[in-house]
Amino acid sequence: FITVLMSLELMFNAVNINLIAFSFRLGDLAGQVLAIFVITIAAAEAAIGLGLIIALVRLKDTVALEEADEMGG
């Protein structure tokens, strides 16, 4: 589960690098503003992911994804 969250963070960082590079190349600030929003979403995703990890550990004493299917409502 932690590997999945780390992979998502890496993808968000790659998007941010592309947004800032294209923004610099085009000479406007729209890409940089959008990158700030992506950073905000990544922070929220990390907080929700941490909450899911804590809930999974309390429920099953593991962070294995195979055990996460029992958390569904």
Coordinates of N, CA and C in Angstrom, one line a residue:
F1 N 0.8 -1.2 0.0 CA 0.0 0.0 0.0 C 0.9 1.2 0.0
I2 N 1.9 1.2 0.7 CA 2.8 2.4 0.8 C 3.5 2.6 -0.6
T3 N 3.8 1.5 -1.3 CA 4.4 1.6 -2.6 C 3.5 2.2 -3.6
V4 N 2.2 1.9 -3.5 CA 1.2 2.5 -4.4 C 1.1 4.0 -4.1
L5 N 1.1 4.4 -2.8 CA 1.1 5.9 -2.5 C 2.3 6.6 -3.0
M6 N 3.5 5.9 -2.8 CA 4.7 6.6 -3.3 C 4.7 6.7 -4.8
S7 N 4.1 5.7 -5.5 CA 4.1 5.8 -7.0 C 3.2 6.9 -7.4
L8 N 2.1 7.1 -6.7 CA 1.2 8.3 -7.0 C 1.9 9.6 -6.8
E9 N 2.7 9.7 -5.7 CA 3.4 10.9 -5.5 C 4.4 11.2 -6.6
L10 N 5.1 10.2 -7.1 CA 6.0 10.3 -8.2 C 5.4 10.8 -9.4
M11 N 4.2 10.3 -9.7 CA 3.4 10.7 -10.9 C 3.0 12.2 -10.8
F12 N 2.6 12.6 -9.6 CA 2.2 14.0 -9.4 C 3.4 14.9 -9.5
N13 N 4.6 14.4 -9.1 CA 5.8 15.3 -9.2 C 6.2 15.4 -10.7
A14 N 6.0 14.3 -11.5 CA 6.3 14.3 -12.9 C 5.4 15.3 -13.6
V15 N 4.1 15.3 -13.2 CA 3.2 16.3 -13.8 C 3.6 17.7 -13.5
N16 N 4.0 17.9 -12.2 CA 4.4 19.3 -11.8 C 5.6 19.7 -12.6
I17 N 6.6 18.9 -12.8 CA 7.8 19.2 -13.6 C 7.4 19.6 -15.1
N18 N 6.5 18.8 -15.6 CA 6.0 19.1 -17.0 C 5.2 20.4 -17.1
L19 N 4.4 20.7 -16.1 CA 3.6 21.9 -16.1 C 4.5 23.1 -16.0
I20 N 5.5 23.1 -15.1 CA 6.3 24.2 -14.9 C 7.2 24.4 -16.1
A21 N 7.7 23.3 -16.7 CA 8.5 23.4 -17.9 C 7.8 24.1 -19.1
F22 N 6.5 23.6 -19.3 CA 5.7 24.2 -20.4 C 5.3 25.6 -20.1
S23 N 5.1 25.9 -18.8 CA 4.8 27.3 -18.4 C 6.0 28.2 -18.7
F24 N 7.2 27.7 -18.4 CA 8.4 28.5 -18.7 C 8.6 28.7 -20.1
R25 N 8.3 27.6 -20.9 CA 8.5 27.7 -22.3 C 7.5 28.6 -23.0
L26 N 6.3 28.6 -22.6 CA 5.3 29.4 -23.2 C 5.2 30.9 -22.6
G27 N 5.9 31.1 -21.5 CA 6.0 32.4 -21.0 C 4.8 32.9 -20.2
D28 N 4.0 32.0 -19.7 CA 2.8 32.4 -18.9 C 2.9 31.7 -17.5
L29 N 2.0 32.1 -16.6 CA 2.0 31.6 -15.3 C 0.9 30.5 -15.0
A30 N 0.1 30.2 -16.0 CA -1.0 29.3 -15.8 C -0.5 27.9 -15.4
G31 N 0.6 27.4 -16.0 CA 1.1 26.1 -15.6 C 1.7 26.1 -14.2
Q32 N 2.2 27.2 -13.8 CA 2.8 27.3 -12.4 C 1.6 27.3 -11.4
V33 N 0.5 28.0 -11.7 CA -0.6 28.0 -10.8 C -1.3 26.7 -10.8
L34 N -1.3 26.0 -11.9 CA -1.9 24.6 -11.9 C -1.0 23.7 -11.1
A35 N 0.3 23.9 -11.2 CA 1.2 23.0 -10.4 C 1.0 23.2 -8.9
I36 N 0.7 24.4 -8.5 CA 0.3 24.6 -7.0 C -0.9 23.9 -6.6
F37 N -1.9 23.8 -7.5 CA -3.1 23.0 -7.2 C -2.8 21.5 -7.2
V38 N -1.9 21.1 -8.1 CA -1.5 19.7 -8.0 C -0.8 19.3 -6.7
I39 N 0.1 20.2 -6.3 CA 0.8 20.0 -5.0 C -0.2 19.9 -3.9
T40 N -1.3 20.8 -3.9 CA -2.3 20.7 -2.9 C -3.1 19.4 -2.9
I41 N -3.4 18.9 -4.1 CA -4.1 17.7 -4.2 C -3.2 16.5 -3.7
A42 N -1.9 16.6 -4.0 CA -1.0 15.6 -3.6 C -0.9 15.5 -2.1
A43 N -0.9 16.7 -1.4 CA -0.9 16.7 0.0 C -2.1 16.1 0.6
A44 N -3.3 16.4 0.0 CA -4.5 15.8 0.5 C -4.5 14.3 0.3
E45 N -4.0 13.9 -0.8 CA -3.9 12.4 -1.1 C -3.0 11.8 -0.1
A46 N -1.9 12.4 0.3 CA -1.0 11.8 1.3 C -1.7 11.7 2.7
A47 N -2.5 12.8 3.0 CA -3.2 12.7 4.3 C -4.2 11.6 4.3
I48 N -5.0 11.5 3.2 CA -6.0 10.4 3.2 C -5.3 9.1 3.1
G49 N -4.2 8.9 2.4 CA -3.5 7.7 2.4 C -3.0 7.3 3.7
L50 N -2.5 8.3 4.5 CA -2.0 8.0 5.8 C -3.1 7.5 6.7
G51 N -4.3 8.2 6.6 CA -5.5 7.7 7.4 C -5.9 6.3 7.0
L52 N -5.8 6.0 5.7 CA -6.2 4.6 5.3 C -5.2 3.6 5.9
I53 N -3.9 3.9 5.9 CA -2.9 3.0 6.4 C -3.1 2.8 7.9
I54 N -3.4 3.9 8.6 CA -3.6 3.7 10.1 C -4.8 2.9 10.3
A55 N -5.9 3.1 9.5 CA -7.1 2.3 9.7 C -6.9 0.8 9.4
L56 N -6.1 0.6 8.4 CA -5.8 -0.8 8.0 C -4.9 -1.5 9.0
V57 N -4.0 -0.8 9.6 CA -3.1 -1.4 10.6 C -3.9 -1.7 11.9
R58 N -4.8 -0.8 12.2 CA -5.7 -1.0 13.4 C -6.6 -2.2 13.2
L59 N -7.1 -2.3 12.0 CA -8.1 -3.4 11.7 C -7.4 -4.8 11.5
K60 N -6.3 -4.8 10.7 CA -5.7 -6.1 10.4 C -4.3 -6.3 10.8
D61 N -3.6 -5.3 11.4 CA -2.2 -5.4 11.8 C -1.3 -5.6 10.6
T62 N -1.6 -5.1 9.5 CA -0.8 -5.2 8.3 C -1.2 -4.1 7.3
V63 N -0.2 -3.8 6.4 CA -0.5 -2.8 5.3 C -0.6 -3.5 4.0
A64 N -0.8 -4.8 3.9 CA -0.9 -5.5 2.6 C -2.2 -5.1 1.9
L65 N -2.1 -4.9 0.6 CA -3.3 -4.6 -0.2 C -4.3 -5.7 -0.2
E66 N -3.9 -6.9 -0.1 CA -4.8 -8.0 -0.1 C -5.8 -7.9 1.0
E67 N -5.5 -7.3 2.1 CA -6.3 -7.2 3.3 C -7.2 -6.0 3.2
A68 N -6.9 -5.1 2.3 CA -7.7 -3.8 2.2 C -9.1 -4.0 1.6
D69 N -9.4 -5.1 1.0 CA -10.7 -5.2 0.4 C -11.8 -5.3 1.5
E70 N -11.5 -5.7 2.7 CA -12.4 -5.8 3.8 C -12.8 -4.5 4.4
M71 N -12.2 -3.4 4.0 CA -12.5 -2.1 4.5 C -13.7 -1.4 3.7
G72 N -14.1 -2.0 2.6 CA -15.2 -1.5 1.8 C -16.5 -1.4 2.6
G73 N -17.3 -0.4 2.3 CA -18.6 -0.3 3.0 C -19.8 -0.9 2.5

